[in-house]
Amino acid sequence: MKKPIIFALDDDPAVLRAVVRDLRDAYRKEYRILATESANEALESLKDLKNKGENVALFISDQRMPEMLGVDFLEGAKQIFPEAKRILLTAYSDTDAAIKAINDVQLDYYLMKPWDPPEERLYPVLNDQLDEWQSTFRPEFDGIKIVGYQWSPRSHTIKDFLSGNLIPYQWLDVETSEKGLELLTMNNIENKDLPAVFFNDGSKLVNPDLPDVAANVGMIAVAQQKMYDVAIVGAGPAGLAAAVYGGSEGLNTLLIEKRAPGGQAGTSSRIENYLGFPKGLSGAELSRRAITQATRFGIEFLSPVEVSGIRLQDNYKILELSDGREINAKSIIITTGVNYRKLEARGLDDFTGAGIYYGAANTEAHACKGQDVYIVGGGNSAGQAAMYLANFAKSVTIVVRKPDLTSSMSHYLIDQINNTENINVLGCAEIIQAHGNGRLEQLTLRNNVAGGEQTVRAAALLIFIGAKPYTDWLELSIIKDGKGFIETGNGLAKYEDYKKVWKLDREPFLLETCSPGIFAAGDVRAGAMNRVASAVGEGAMAIKFVHEYLAQN
Ligand SMILES: Cc1cc2nc3c(=O)[nH]c(=O)nc-3n(C[C@H](O)[C@H](O)[C@H](O)COP(=O)(O)OP(=O)(O)OC[C@H]3O[C@@H](n4cnc5c(N)ncnc54)[C@H](O)[C@@H]3O)c2cc1C
């Protein structure tokens, strides 16, 4: 934590030097001493300090100054740092004004100039004031602050992006946080322009797009090299594993991710069946370890950057990015995984991001505290989300079309759910409408066997109803199955088009698509196992085939 500040103001340079000298002698170990001769400059720099999350413990200001009186400065400073102690330095002739100010502006003390010897006439007073300040001081969060409306999709996107990238932030709901309001007032930001993001260097962004947020936190969105041995599209478990092996085996490796590393696994609150972690681990922890490991091997990681197409030029592959830029590579591994299917029901689109979330919404879990929450889906991901949310929510209801979870969920999760009091399973049911005002408030459910409908209170709805591959962007004549999953290896032979597009003497490698040197791994591949471990295994295998391909070209 940064040291709290003692701030001194005096227009007379000689007096200011004396104050600073005495303050430093006694307090420099525990406090930072800042000083200035101009009251207006001081007020400006206080705003900056506030934006940076600094804390001022005490102000000491002279009363008679040309720009403004000391009491007026201290009153202005109070608006910015209301908890700080305020001390006025006065000449004997100003004593009356100082005494009046104690009542008018709740001044904490006044000191008479000169204060020699400081051991008798300065430090005892300051020590008392600083002790009092310390006893009530709660350190400010020293990082990124987001101010916005709890149920705003734009706020959710930024929170989700930062948490997915493991960047700590403080969320300040403008409707409940005084500190949030304070930041907006101080920076003249209107509520209609929210969300606003305040960074610890004092800079701020109002209603920003993700690339701007990413640039401010130092993430790289521009490729550093002209040509890569391998470009990996998608940083889920498959892409991360490919990056670790690519980097560790000396390939010039680029990993591109449109949102945050970890993919679907990154949204899992607890992965219990990944080899080597008997107590399970969260998806966020797995992603953190993997991205650290990959970057340690010298790979380049671009995020948030979306790949929107691939073009071929001789043997080279050109990746087209959604912002119009291009990247060249000798080989590509597509690890774009899957995206959730949309649930079709009236009103759902109106509240997506404002109470309705696809996949896990760990970032919003705390907003569900004490509330009734619904989950649609009967697979393991729905079960994990239910177990996680049950820690916060008043009740969690899993809505499934089938009578129960037995045919779709692992037994260990069904047992955990049965043993958790605040989770209910509503079988033979579906959601037919969402209602609310700016955010989800109610859901209408239908019982498909009995036929009745009921409208219930719901603070959040999490949807896990199967997935479709992220391959719409891939227009190159790469063979996909009927559902859009990429075909690879000997799975290609059954397609009529295969012989038209594959012109090499050799057969495609196990994970190679019908375009030589372009590979697919993980959930995006036809016939994938939809497991973290299998995605990791395929990512590692793909690098082996990249080596073989590069050796031949
Ligand atoms: C909530 C949940 C819990 C789960 N729990 C378990 C579990 O306990 N055990 C288990 O074995 N499996 C579990 N799974 C399944 C497992 O997470 C997946 O099988 C695994 O993540 C697949 O990895 P992947 O790398 O193939 O794809 P994904 O994880 O889907 O990652 C794909 C990545 O590609 C990115 N991307 C997509 N398109 C583009 C583009 N055009 N440009 C750039 N980037 C792009 C995406 O943003 C994403 O980050 C769970 C899944 C979910 C959703």
XYZ file of C-alpha atoms and ligand atoms in Angstrom:
606
model
C 0.000 0.000 0.000
C 1.182 3.532 -0.758
C 2.092 5.683 2.256
C -0.627 8.162 3.261
C 0.148 11.818 2.579
C 0.679 14.879 4.757
C -0.037 17.900 2.565
C 1.401 21.330 3.371
C 0.418 24.644 1.757
C 2.018 28.050 2.259
C 2.576 30.894 -0.218
C 5.710 31.986 1.656
C 8.592 29.767 0.395
C 10.639 30.199 3.590
C 7.756 29.145 5.868
C 6.891 26.241 3.555
C 10.519 25.032 3.633
C 10.479 25.123 7.433
C 7.187 23.195 7.649
C 8.377 20.546 5.210
C 11.703 20.150 7.033
C 9.993 19.571 10.385
C 7.377 17.253 8.891
C 10.042 15.166 7.156
C 12.141 14.894 10.305
C 9.289 13.347 12.252
C 6.999 11.609 9.777
C 8.825 10.585 6.596
C 8.952 6.880 7.571
C 5.178 6.517 7.680
C 3.917 9.371 5.499
C 4.711 11.025 2.211
C 5.149 14.790 2.597
C 3.806 16.862 -0.300
C 3.972 20.637 -0.418
C 3.038 23.522 -2.679
C 2.891 27.339 -2.642
C -0.308 27.690 -4.713
C -3.771 26.913 -3.323
C -5.363 26.495 -6.758
C -2.593 24.158 -7.875
C -3.010 22.244 -4.614
C -6.748 21.674 -5.194
C -6.070 20.422 -8.740
C -3.359 18.023 -7.596
C -5.643 16.711 -4.816
C -8.174 15.612 -7.456
C -5.408 13.811 -9.255
C -4.289 12.101 -6.047
C -7.874 11.038 -5.385
C -8.197 9.519 -8.877
C -4.976 7.593 -8.258
C -6.430 6.124 -5.066
C -3.998 7.962 -2.746
C -4.936 8.883 0.830
C -4.299 12.197 2.532
C -4.068 11.959 6.328
C -3.549 15.620 7.182
C -3.574 19.079 5.625
C -1.623 21.911 7.096
C -2.243 25.291 5.486
C -1.339 28.903 6.142
C -4.320 31.233 6.604
C -3.188 34.366 4.755
C -2.496 33.603 1.103
C -3.110 35.740 -2.020
C -5.094 33.138 -4.006
C -7.489 32.182 -1.217
C -7.650 32.042 2.556
C -6.371 28.919 4.303
C -9.837 28.110 5.677
C -11.266 28.228 2.155
C -8.562 25.914 0.887
C -9.197 23.501 3.762
C -12.917 23.591 3.000
C -12.178 22.712 -0.672
C -9.764 19.972 0.378
C -12.466 18.498 2.607
C -14.695 17.948 -0.429
C -11.970 15.738 -1.922
C -10.570 14.020 1.188
C -13.354 14.311 3.781
C -11.581 12.118 6.364
C -8.277 14.033 6.398
C -7.386 16.156 9.437
C -7.182 19.914 8.763
C -4.843 22.262 10.545
C -4.530 25.999 10.026
C -1.260 27.888 10.502
C -2.015 31.369 11.775
C -0.290 34.506 12.903
C -1.288 35.826 16.319
C -3.462 38.486 14.641
C -5.555 35.786 12.896
C -6.440 33.829 16.018
C -10.052 35.007 15.982
C -10.533 33.854 12.391
C -9.029 30.491 13.282
C -11.307 30.004 16.272
C -14.334 30.909 14.171
C -13.227 28.438 11.491
C -13.125 25.625 14.038
C -16.898 25.990 14.303
C -17.720 27.033 10.756
C -15.722 24.526 8.762
C -14.973 21.945 11.461
C -11.283 22.719 11.449
C -9.403 20.170 13.563
C -6.810 22.531 15.065
C -4.933 25.771 14.594
C -1.226 26.330 15.200
C 0.454 29.617 15.905
C 3.539 30.665 13.899
C 6.384 30.237 14.709
C 6.101 26.712 16.168
C 9.641 26.317 17.557
C 10.639 24.065 19.130
C 8.582 21.576 17.056
C 8.982 18.851 19.726
C 6.844 21.000 22.025
C 4.630 23.083 19.799
C 4.118 21.081 16.599
C 4.598 17.316 16.988
C 2.304 16.712 19.997
C -0.604 18.317 18.107
C 0.127 16.505 14.850
C 0.675 13.171 16.652
C -2.782 13.399 18.222
C -4.401 14.260 14.921
C -2.592 11.527 13.008
C -3.388 8.898 15.679
C -7.041 9.829 15.452
C -6.955 9.659 11.654
C -5.215 6.247 11.751
C -7.844 4.824 14.117
C -10.642 5.391 11.591
C -8.669 5.099 8.364
C -9.616 2.251 6.024
C -7.124 2.078 3.138
C -8.591 2.857 -0.275
C -8.562 0.139 -2.889
C -5.369 0.780 -4.797
C -6.314 -0.178 -8.350
C -8.793 0.197 -11.188
C -12.244 1.471 -10.225
C -15.327 1.033 -12.397
C -18.318 3.255 -11.708
C -21.598 2.278 -13.368
C -25.065 0.807 -12.995
C -25.167 -2.748 -11.592
C -27.476 -3.984 -14.327
C -25.844 -2.269 -17.294
C -24.598 -4.658 -20.028
C -21.723 -2.221 -20.830
C -20.529 -2.338 -17.208
C -20.837 -6.128 -17.215
C -18.682 -6.403 -20.370
C -15.868 -4.386 -18.789
C -16.025 -6.243 -15.465
C -16.116 -9.575 -17.277
C -13.151 -8.596 -19.440
C -11.017 -7.457 -16.490
C -11.835 -10.439 -14.302
C -11.285 -12.825 -17.232
C -7.836 -11.289 -17.677
C -7.223 -11.553 -13.916
C -6.902 -7.795 -13.497
C -8.200 -6.707 -10.072
C -10.730 -3.880 -9.977
C -13.183 -2.299 -7.578
C -16.804 -2.106 -8.659
C -18.679 0.999 -7.485
C -22.414 0.889 -8.146
C -23.492 4.469 -8.813
C -26.815 3.859 -7.060
C -25.283 2.729 -3.785
C -21.658 3.868 -3.615
C -20.833 7.278 -2.206
C -17.263 6.885 -3.359
C -18.491 6.227 -6.902
C -20.589 9.403 -6.858
C -17.674 11.352 -5.447
C -15.439 10.242 -8.342
C -18.078 11.239 -10.904
C -18.685 14.679 -9.373
C -15.006 15.408 -9.089
C -14.420 14.500 -12.736
C -17.610 16.135 -14.076
C -18.937 12.856 -15.469
C -22.688 12.565 -15.940
C -24.625 9.393 -15.139
C -25.799 9.097 -18.736
C -22.169 8.619 -19.849
C -21.460 5.638 -17.582
C -19.665 3.322 -17.142
C -16.465 5.181 -16.263
C -13.156 3.484 -15.557
C -10.515 5.112 -13.318
C -6.953 3.788 -13.528
C -4.313 3.989 -10.833
C -2.145 6.399 -12.834
C -4.966 8.952 -12.511
C -6.263 8.543 -16.076
C -9.901 7.730 -16.813
C -12.079 6.438 -19.654
C -15.755 7.251 -20.076
C -17.993 4.575 -21.649
C -14.934 2.947 -23.257
C -14.609 0.079 -25.719
C -12.620 -2.967 -24.591
C -9.521 -2.264 -26.743
C -9.190 1.146 -25.011
C -9.467 -0.457 -21.569
C -6.952 -3.118 -22.649
C -4.490 -0.512 -23.925
C -4.708 1.383 -20.611
C -3.821 -1.719 -18.610
C -0.847 -2.426 -20.857
C -2.224 -5.360 -22.816
C -0.734 -5.777 -26.274
C -3.172 -5.540 -29.182
C -0.646 -5.113 -31.989
C 1.543 -7.945 -33.263
C 5.254 -7.254 -32.832
C 6.624 -9.372 -35.665
C 6.156 -9.690 -39.427
C 5.941 -13.488 -39.577
C 5.196 -16.199 -37.006
C 5.944 -19.930 -37.223
C 2.533 -20.570 -35.705
C -0.448 -18.353 -34.908
C -2.979 -19.819 -32.481
C -6.527 -18.445 -32.619
C -8.324 -18.671 -29.250
C -6.794 -18.883 -25.758
C -8.953 -21.560 -24.133
C -7.245 -24.671 -22.713
C -6.408 -25.976 -26.221
C -4.870 -22.682 -27.383
C -2.998 -22.151 -24.113
C -1.530 -25.662 -24.245
C -0.491 -25.137 -27.874
C 1.137 -21.831 -26.850
C 3.062 -23.450 -23.967
C 4.386 -26.242 -26.206
C 5.025 -23.896 -29.156
C 6.970 -21.494 -26.947
C 8.873 -24.203 -25.065
C 9.902 -25.904 -28.320
C 11.362 -22.754 -29.801
C 8.628 -21.890 -32.306
C 7.982 -18.235 -32.940
C 4.461 -18.366 -31.464
C 1.562 -15.904 -31.428
C -1.603 -16.487 -29.371
C -4.664 -14.365 -30.218
C -7.728 -14.089 -27.985
C -10.829 -12.005 -28.487
C -11.858 -11.791 -24.838
C -9.836 -13.314 -22.010
C -7.583 -16.360 -21.614
C -9.207 -19.529 -20.300
C -12.141 -19.819 -22.699
C -15.062 -21.795 -21.304
C -12.845 -23.335 -18.646
C -11.999 -19.826 -17.441
C -15.654 -19.316 -16.521
C -15.852 -22.497 -14.447
C -15.998 -21.945 -10.703
C -14.511 -25.391 -9.969
C -12.953 -27.967 -12.270
C -12.804 -31.146 -10.222
C -11.625 -33.695 -12.764
C -8.432 -32.154 -14.158
C -5.451 -34.433 -13.597
C -3.212 -33.494 -10.680
C -5.651 -31.274 -8.752
C -7.426 -33.614 -6.299
C -9.303 -30.761 -4.618
C -10.211 -29.192 -7.959
C -9.230 -25.722 -9.120
C -11.096 -22.741 -10.472
C -10.994 -21.957 -14.164
C -9.524 -18.542 -13.344
C -6.625 -20.175 -11.481
C -5.971 -22.624 -14.315
C -5.936 -19.742 -16.825
C -3.629 -17.661 -14.642
C -1.122 -20.503 -14.371
C -1.333 -21.323 -18.089
C -0.902 -17.769 -19.402
C 2.017 -17.187 -17.019
C 3.625 -20.402 -18.198
C 3.100 -19.586 -21.892
C 4.460 -16.040 -21.654
C 7.465 -17.325 -19.673
C 8.353 -19.345 -22.764
C 8.413 -16.120 -24.772
C 5.197 -16.404 -26.772
C 3.405 -13.235 -27.820
C -0.181 -12.832 -26.526
C -2.593 -10.442 -28.248
C -5.863 -9.602 -26.506
C -8.603 -8.456 -26.969
C -8.203 -9.145 -30.696
C -10.696 -11.036 -32.834
C -9.703 -12.995 -35.927
C -12.343 -12.531 -38.628
C -10.871 -14.504 -41.510
C -7.940 -16.432 -42.960
C -6.484 -15.930 -46.430
C -3.820 -17.954 -48.206
C -0.930 -16.525 -50.164
C 1.363 -19.222 -51.571
C 2.308 -21.294 -48.558
C 1.727 -18.412 -46.128
C -1.389 -17.817 -44.108
C -2.739 -14.342 -43.499
C -4.969 -13.800 -40.505
C -7.472 -10.982 -40.965
C -8.416 -9.169 -37.761
C -11.776 -7.549 -37.115
C -10.145 -4.088 -36.868
C -8.770 -4.463 -40.414
C -5.165 -5.325 -39.529
C -3.466 -8.512 -40.758
C -0.945 -10.978 -39.346
C 1.283 -13.389 -41.315
C 2.039 -16.928 -40.211
C 3.507 -20.117 -41.647
C 0.947 -22.273 -39.843
C -2.253 -21.768 -37.852
C -3.959 -23.674 -35.052
C -7.668 -22.906 -34.678
C -8.735 -23.344 -31.055
C -11.805 -21.104 -31.028
C -13.937 -23.557 -29.019
C -17.661 -23.078 -28.716
C -20.197 -20.437 -27.814
C -23.494 -20.925 -26.025
C -26.672 -21.474 -27.987
C -29.260 -18.757 -27.578
C -32.354 -19.516 -25.551
C -35.419 -18.414 -27.473
C -38.158 -16.880 -25.322
C -39.935 -13.526 -25.185
C -38.012 -10.710 -23.515
C -34.682 -12.553 -23.092
C -32.769 -10.330 -25.506
C -33.912 -7.218 -23.610
C -32.111 -8.295 -20.426
C -29.021 -10.080 -21.749
C -26.182 -8.600 -19.703
C -28.742 -7.027 -17.321
C -29.593 -10.068 -15.207
C -29.468 -12.688 -17.979
C -26.077 -14.226 -18.734
C -24.851 -16.948 -21.057
C -22.344 -19.304 -19.476
C -21.193 -18.619 -15.968
C -21.312 -15.049 -14.727
C -18.961 -15.303 -11.769
C -18.410 -11.564 -11.988
C -22.048 -10.918 -11.062
C -22.384 -13.642 -8.424
C -22.123 -11.194 -5.503
C -24.992 -9.149 -6.927
C -27.161 -12.289 -6.458
C -26.632 -12.203 -2.685
C -29.895 -13.017 -0.909
C -31.797 -13.220 -4.227
C -33.741 -15.872 -6.160
C -31.684 -17.067 -9.106
C -32.561 -19.388 -12.028
C -30.366 -21.605 -14.180
C -31.431 -23.214 -17.459
C -29.611 -26.383 -18.486
C -28.958 -29.858 -17.144
C -25.254 -30.408 -17.908
C -22.203 -30.260 -15.655
C -21.590 -26.587 -16.359
C -25.117 -25.769 -15.097
C -24.513 -27.936 -12.019
C -21.217 -26.204 -11.199
C -22.818 -22.787 -11.572
C -25.670 -23.829 -9.249
C -23.234 -25.010 -6.577
C -21.258 -21.783 -6.801
C -24.272 -19.460 -6.724
C -25.821 -21.358 -3.808
C -23.075 -19.755 -1.669
C -24.583 -16.297 -2.262
C -28.171 -16.586 -3.463
C -31.238 -17.132 -1.301
C -32.404 -19.851 -3.706
C -31.109 -21.393 -6.936
C -33.579 -23.163 -9.231
C -32.340 -25.351 -12.082
C -34.925 -25.470 -14.885
C -34.740 -28.530 -17.185
C -37.025 -29.896 -19.853
C -36.298 -33.483 -18.806
C -37.893 -34.811 -15.599
C -34.532 -34.680 -13.737
C -30.747 -34.367 -14.133
C -29.777 -38.046 -14.188
C -29.268 -38.391 -17.939
C -27.187 -35.236 -18.382
C -25.131 -34.471 -15.244
C -22.265 -36.324 -13.477
C -23.306 -38.231 -10.383
C -20.909 -36.403 -8.081
C -22.581 -33.088 -8.984
C -26.113 -34.474 -8.620
C -25.130 -35.685 -5.123
C -23.731 -32.248 -4.223
C -26.904 -30.554 -5.514
C -29.179 -32.932 -3.592
C -27.249 -32.133 -0.423
C -27.514 -28.348 -0.854
C -30.628 -26.986 0.801
C -31.140 -23.843 -1.294
C -30.930 -25.558 -4.720
C -34.152 -26.848 -6.301
C -34.514 -28.752 -9.576
C -37.609 -27.948 -11.632
C -38.100 -30.790 -14.142
C -40.379 -30.881 -17.235
C -40.243 -27.072 -17.298
C -39.096 -24.237 -19.526
C -38.785 -20.451 -19.452
C -41.274 -18.748 -21.756
C -40.847 -15.043 -20.894
C -38.585 -12.599 -19.062
C -39.970 -9.391 -17.491
C -38.389 -6.360 -15.887
C -37.678 -2.676 -16.015
C -34.138 -2.070 -17.246
C -33.048 -5.367 -15.657
C -34.476 -8.843 -15.182
C -37.058 -8.962 -12.396
C -39.395 -11.874 -13.171
C -39.597 -15.036 -15.265
C -42.648 -16.895 -16.542
C -42.195 -20.670 -16.472
C -44.345 -23.345 -18.053
C -44.754 -26.918 -16.869
C -44.671 -29.030 -20.024
C -46.492 -31.982 -18.471
C -49.158 -30.385 -16.261
C -49.439 -27.407 -18.644
C -49.672 -24.600 -16.029
C -47.728 -21.324 -16.097
C -46.279 -19.356 -13.175
C -44.477 -16.030 -12.936
C -41.709 -15.938 -10.331
C -39.312 -13.309 -8.949
C -35.825 -13.728 -10.442
C -32.761 -11.522 -9.969
C -30.671 -13.480 -12.466
C -30.966 -16.168 -15.118
C -27.896 -18.127 -16.211
C -28.189 -20.087 -19.439
C -26.234 -23.284 -20.237
C -28.023 -25.007 -23.095
C -25.363 -26.504 -25.295
C -22.988 -24.885 -27.629
C -22.253 -24.106 -31.220
C -18.723 -23.811 -32.584
C -17.086 -20.438 -33.154
C -16.500 -21.064 -36.861
C -18.897 -18.699 -38.674
C -15.963 -16.365 -39.314
C -14.038 -19.078 -41.175
C -14.970 -18.670 -44.821
C -11.940 -20.328 -46.377
C -13.057 -23.649 -47.892
C -12.339 -25.542 -44.706
C -14.583 -28.570 -44.355
C -16.947 -28.468 -41.381
C -19.591 -30.974 -40.295
C -23.324 -30.249 -40.416
C -23.139 -28.389 -37.084
C -20.159 -26.238 -38.033
C -17.389 -28.182 -36.211
C -14.092 -28.361 -38.137
C -13.217 -31.733 -39.663
C -9.616 -32.915 -39.373
C -7.356 -35.859 -40.198
C -8.951 -39.034 -41.470
C -12.427 -37.648 -40.664
C -12.072 -35.644 -43.914
C -12.112 -38.643 -46.258
C -15.884 -39.042 -46.060
C -16.528 -35.604 -47.631
C -16.884 -35.317 -51.408
C -15.121 -31.944 -51.447
C -12.054 -33.325 -49.743
C -10.359 -34.643 -52.895
C -11.071 -31.354 -54.641
C -9.255 -29.272 -52.033
C -6.512 -31.585 -50.696
C -3.739 -31.711 -53.316
C -0.763 -33.136 -51.405
C 0.650 -36.664 -51.764
C 0.559 -37.221 -48.021
C -2.615 -37.681 -45.960
C -3.595 -34.856 -43.574
C -2.085 -35.100 -40.084
C -4.438 -36.170 -37.297
C -5.462 -32.591 -36.357
C -4.939 -30.990 -39.755
C -7.872 -29.424 -41.607
C -8.330 -29.819 -45.367
C -6.047 -26.779 -45.790
C -2.398 -27.887 -45.273
C -0.726 -26.201 -42.310
C -4.030 -25.129 -40.721
C -4.871 -27.271 -37.703
C -7.845 -27.433 -35.329
C -7.778 -28.539 -31.687
C -10.169 -28.674 -28.733
C -13.935 -28.213 -28.696
C -14.050 -26.553 -32.121
C -12.984 -29.817 -33.773
C -15.547 -32.344 -34.992
C -15.559 -35.310 -32.635
C -13.867 -33.428 -29.742
C -14.326 -34.727 -26.208
C -15.447 -31.405 -24.621
C -13.122 -31.738 -21.665
C -10.342 -29.508 -20.366
C -7.849 -32.390 -20.413
C -8.659 -33.443 -23.982
C -8.454 -29.823 -25.206
C -5.055 -29.469 -23.498
C -3.902 -32.775 -25.027
C -4.981 -31.738 -28.518
C -3.322 -28.319 -28.190
C -0.031 -30.020 -27.315
C -0.408 -32.573 -30.130
C -1.108 -29.851 -32.684
C 2.359 -28.384 -32.072
C 3.929 -31.744 -32.904
C 2.152 -31.645 -36.283
C 3.160 -28.002 -36.817
C 6.818 -29.113 -36.519
C 6.268 -31.825 -39.124
C 4.473 -29.421 -41.447
C 7.178 -26.728 -41.125
C 9.904 -29.324 -41.761
C 8.291 -30.150 -45.120
C 7.680 -26.566 -46.245
C -18.954 -23.540 -16.920
C -18.167 -24.677 -17.511
C -17.631 -25.644 -16.686
C -16.864 -26.695 -17.228
N -16.333 -27.619 -16.380
C -15.541 -28.602 -16.863
C -14.940 -29.535 -15.981
O -15.145 -29.497 -14.762
N -14.119 -30.472 -16.518
C -13.867 -30.552 -17.857
O -13.082 -31.400 -18.279
N -14.447 -29.682 -18.725
C -15.276 -28.716 -18.267
N -15.883 -27.834 -19.135
C -15.599 -27.967 -20.585
C -14.239 -27.331 -20.928
O -14.144 -26.068 -20.320
C -14.077 -27.211 -22.438
O -14.118 -28.504 -22.999
C -12.729 -26.553 -22.788
O -12.679 -25.247 -22.254
C -12.525 -26.477 -24.305
O -11.352 -25.761 -24.547
P -11.046 -25.068 -25.963
O -9.720 -24.431 -25.793
O -11.203 -26.066 -27.031
O -12.181 -23.996 -26.213
P -12.775 -22.809 -25.335
O -12.572 -23.091 -23.888
O -14.162 -22.644 -25.822
O -11.887 -21.536 -25.725
C -11.982 -20.929 -26.983
C -11.401 -19.527 -26.922
O -11.329 -18.981 -28.236
C -11.706 -17.605 -28.209
N -12.172 -17.229 -29.548
C -13.274 -17.672 -30.194
N -13.355 -17.126 -31.415
C -12.292 -16.310 -31.555
C -11.822 -15.473 -32.617
N -12.454 -15.384 -33.779
N -10.679 -14.743 -32.414
C -9.996 -14.833 -31.245
N -10.398 -15.624 -30.224
C -11.518 -16.365 -30.366
C -12.818 -17.581 -27.168
O -13.009 -16.270 -26.641
C -12.272 -18.570 -26.128
O -11.479 -17.910 -25.164
C -16.656 -26.787 -18.624
C -17.216 -25.808 -19.470
C -17.968 -24.777 -18.919
C -18.562 -23.733 -19.826
